Amino acid sequence: MVLTGAQIIAEVLLEQGVDTIFGYPGGAVLNIYDTLYFYRDRIRHIMTAHEQGAAHAADGYARATGKTGVVLATSGPGATNIVTGLATAYMDSVPVVAITGNVNTNQIGKDSFQEVFIGGITMSVTKHNSVVRRIEDLAPTLRRAFEIAQEGRKGPVLVDVPKNITAATIEFEPKYAVKPQPKKKEWTNLPEVAELINNSRRPFLYFGGGVRLSEAEHELEELMKRADMPAAYTIMAAGLLDADDPNNLGLLGMHGCVTANLAASEADVILAVGTRFSDRVALNPKKFGAQARIVHIDIDASEINKNVKVYQSVVGDVKLVLQELLPMLKKMSHPEWQKTIADWRKHDYTPEEDPTRLRPHQVMRDIFAMAGKDAYYVTDVGQHQMWAAQYLDHMAPGHFLTSGGLGTMGYGYGASIGACLGTEKKYPVVHITGDGSFHMNMNEACTAVSYEVPVITVIMNNAVLGMVRQWQTTFYDSRYSSTEPERKTNYVKVAEGFGAKGYHCETPEEFREAFAAALKEKGPVWIECVIDRNERVLPMIPPGGTSEDIMID
Ligand SMILES: Cc1ncc(C[n+]2csc(CCOP(=O)(O)OP(=O)(O)O)c2C)c(N)n1
């Protein structure tokens, strides 16, 4: 059948199983939007308040469903508005396909109205991108974009489509999309890796988001059990382990648990799985795991020896590698190592309870107790993000959504909307934010209202840019330069202005009441929690530090 470029885009989306996309219209994508009008019963288009929100929504949708998220934006400012969303997805390996409109091919390179070279701009924050210059390339380029987004290490791909290409016509042949599957390889050094683990007296497992992406939670738990291997994780894997598992040492790195960081320093073998030794974990890459032989298992060969030099490496899908490794491991027990760890645990940081005011760890625990394991928890960036990672308990796999790599303030609301719509509003979605971050994305409340998305936003209002201010307290002699903005925002009124519900809470009792009411709402709710501006995220290791530099007060 002969179709226009715009129709081909819609048809390829359907081929790929896409039923929801996030975007914002404009001149260069008018043909696409006109076509979407005719496909509206099969492709749901969610119009956000801002293209950045749409990009984060596509990301949240992808993280929550495992499918590829799709964002559509017009040329020029529409395209540049999605850049932060793509960079966020890129850093956290999230499969997203971005379709941008552009000026007609004969206007490219002439500083035409709303022209930017989005391919150049996004080159370093996408796995791949292309400008479609001929109608015959449109369907294959789009299909390939979906493959690349899901293949190997997942990530965002951008396809830029000039307006005349969306109007041009060509014969279109439908194809069945096949989702790329992880590939088995010959991992010849697995017996050596197994021997290292079998002979270790102080083994330590450190894992990240790759475990979730390859759905290897079961294999990971099996490994911990069989090798009696204490484990710690990055923020990308927060909530994957049962909090009561005796081998769960908690978060690792800058704001990680004392025990986890000490264990990394004292281990004789470190198995790093689906992770990348980021500077938030290997704060001092030369000293990270100084006493250990390090084995790195990761899908991306370019991560091997990038930040930390390792003794052995296995490049491949984490689940498949672990499935082969497990039968080679002996059933071990390490009573001495476990005793040392138990002693360290006594020094782990525990904040004090206070029933009269809102303390961050209590709020997180109350949220988890009321929303439960199956809720989705989505954060913005700052102290509240770390409190969420530290104190939310054992979540269902993939139910903790956070901008780990880029640290994007403003990620949370869009991502929450994407997660909630992607999962057909089946689970509570709790958006945990700070007052600073929320001022970057609260405009998306209108999207949540329009589409009746029942996201519960908990605003941890310390009236300051808490995380930056904490650094100023610690490293800049408490000179609070531009971190105390003295905003006068009345969250309850603003929520109501958007057509949402708002609550203001100052005590645990008020919070629990508001949260219980919010869980019953059909639309978005904001709950402002007033907390002290001097609350800090502890423990903390300064950049470049080691476990010797852990601060707990
Ligand atoms: C887009 C963006 N701009 C700036 C920063 C730097 N930054 C990191 S945390 C933070 C403060 C966040 O404040 P808030 O959202 O109120 O959270 P809190 O730390 O108080 O919990 C800032 C400014 C960032 N991460 N992202």
JSON list of C-alpha atoms and ligand atoms in Angstrom, two decimals, residues 381-385 387 406-409 434-438 440 460 462 464-468, ligand 1:
[
{"chain": "A", "resi": 381, "resn": "VAL", "atom": "CA", "xyz": [17.25, 14.66, 42.56]},
{"chain": "A", "resi": 382, "resn": "GLY", "atom": "CA", "xyz": [18.72, 15.81, 45.84]},
{"chain": "A", "resi": 383, "resn": "GLN", "atom": "CA", "xyz": [18.59, 14.70, 49.45]},
{"chain": "A", "resi": 384, "resn": "HIS", "atom": "CA", "xyz": [15.05, 13.34, 49.08]},
{"chain": "A", "resi": 385, "resn": "GLN", "atom": "CA", "xyz": [16.33, 10.99, 46.34]},
{"chain": "A", "resi": 387, "resn": "TRP", "atom": "CA", "xyz": [16.54, 9.24, 51.56]},
{"chain": "A", "resi": 406, "resn": "LEU", "atom": "CA", "xyz": [22.71, 12.28, 35.11]},
{"chain": "A", "resi": 407, "resn": "GLY", "atom": "CA", "xyz": [21.09, 13.35, 38.37]},
{"chain": "A", "resi": 408, "resn": "THR", "atom": "CA", "xyz": [18.36, 15.29, 36.63]},
{"chain": "A", "resi": 409, "resn": "MET", "atom": "CA", "xyz": [16.28, 17.56, 38.86]},
{"chain": "A", "resi": 434, "resn": "GLY", "atom": "CA", "xyz": [12.21, 18.27, 46.87]},
{"chain": "A", "resi": 435, "resn": "ASP", "atom": "CA", "xyz": [10.90, 21.81, 46.72]},
{"chain": "A", "resi": 436, "resn": "GLY", "atom": "CA", "xyz": [13.74, 22.78, 44.36]},
{"chain": "A", "resi": 437, "resn": "SER", "atom": "CA", "xyz": [13.18, 19.90, 41.93]},
{"chain": "A", "resi": 438, "resn": "PHE", "atom": "CA", "xyz": [9.43, 20.34, 42.04]},
{"chain": "A", "resi": 440, "resn": "MET", "atom": "CA", "xyz": [11.35, 22.50, 37.75]},
{"chain": "A", "resi": 460, "resn": "MET", "atom": "CA", "xyz": [10.03, 17.07, 51.06]},
{"chain": "A", "resi": 462, "resn": "ASN", "atom": "CA", "xyz": [13.14, 21.92, 53.52]},
{"chain": "A", "resi": 464, "resn": "VAL", "atom": "CA", "xyz": [16.35, 25.03, 50.50]},
{"chain": "A", "resi": 465, "resn": "LEU", "atom": "CA", "xyz": [18.29, 23.25, 47.79]},
{"chain": "A", "resi": 466, "resn": "GLY", "atom": "CA", "xyz": [19.14, 20.69, 50.42]},
{"chain": "A", "resi": 467, "resn": "MET", "atom": "CA", "xyz": [21.79, 18.58, 48.76]},
{"chain": "A", "resi": 468, "resn": "VAL", "atom": "CA", "xyz": [23.82, 21.51, 47.48]},
{"chain": "B", "resi": 1, "resn": "LIG", "atom": "C1", "xyz": [18.78, 20.21, 36.43]},
{"chain": "B", "resi": 1, "resn": "LIG", "atom": "C2", "xyz": [19.68, 20.23, 37.62]},
{"chain": "B", "resi": 1, "resn": "LIG", "atom": "N1", "xyz": [20.19, 21.42, 38.03]},
{"chain": "B", "resi": 1, "resn": "LIG", "atom": "C3", "xyz": [21.02, 21.45, 39.11]},
{"chain": "B", "resi": 1, "resn": "LIG", "atom": "C4", "xyz": [21.35, 20.31, 39.78]},
{"chain": "B", "resi": 1, "resn": "LIG", "atom": "C5", "xyz": [22.28, 20.35, 40.97]},
{"chain": "B", "resi": 1, "resn": "LIG", "atom": "N2", "xyz": [21.59, 19.91, 42.18]},
{"chain": "B", "resi": 1, "resn": "LIG", "atom": "C6", "xyz": [21.69, 18.66, 42.68]},
{"chain": "B", "resi": 1, "resn": "LIG", "atom": "S1", "xyz": [20.77, 18.42, 44.03]},
{"chain": "B", "resi": 1, "resn": "LIG", "atom": "C7", "xyz": [20.23, 20.00, 44.02]},
{"chain": "B", "resi": 1, "resn": "LIG", "atom": "C8", "xyz": [19.27, 20.50, 45.07]},
{"chain": "B", "resi": 1, "resn": "LIG", "atom": "C9", "xyz": [17.96, 19.84, 44.95]},
{"chain": "B", "resi": 1, "resn": "LIG", "atom": "O1", "xyz": [17.05, 20.51, 45.77]},
{"chain": "B", "resi": 1, "resn": "LIG", "atom": "P1", "xyz": [15.63, 19.90, 46.09]},
{"chain": "B", "resi": 1, "resn": "LIG", "atom": "O2", "xyz": [14.99, 19.42, 44.87]},
{"chain": "B", "resi": 1, "resn": "LIG", "atom": "O3", "xyz": [14.88, 20.89, 46.91]},
{"chain": "B", "resi": 1, "resn": "LIG", "atom": "O4", "xyz": [15.98, 18.61, 46.92]},
{"chain": "B", "resi": 1, "resn": "LIG", "atom": "P2", "xyz": [16.65, 18.42, 48.36]},
{"chain": "B", "resi": 1, "resn": "LIG", "atom": "O5", "xyz": [18.10, 18.22, 48.13]},
{"chain": "B", "resi": 1, "resn": "LIG", "atom": "O6", "xyz": [16.36, 19.64, 49.17]},
{"chain": "B", "resi": 1, "resn": "LIG", "atom": "O7", "xyz": [15.98, 17.19, 48.88]},
{"chain": "B", "resi": 1, "resn": "LIG", "atom": "C10", "xyz": [20.79, 20.71, 42.96]},
{"chain": "B", "resi": 1, "resn": "LIG", "atom": "C11", "xyz": [20.55, 22.14, 42.69]},
{"chain": "B", "resi": 1, "resn": "LIG", "atom": "C12", "xyz": [20.81, 19.10, 39.27]},
{"chain": "B", "resi": 1, "resn": "LIG", "atom": "N3", "xyz": [21.10, 17.93, 39.82]},
{"chain": "B", "resi": 1, "resn": "LIG", "atom": "N4", "xyz": [19.97, 19.10, 38.22]}
]
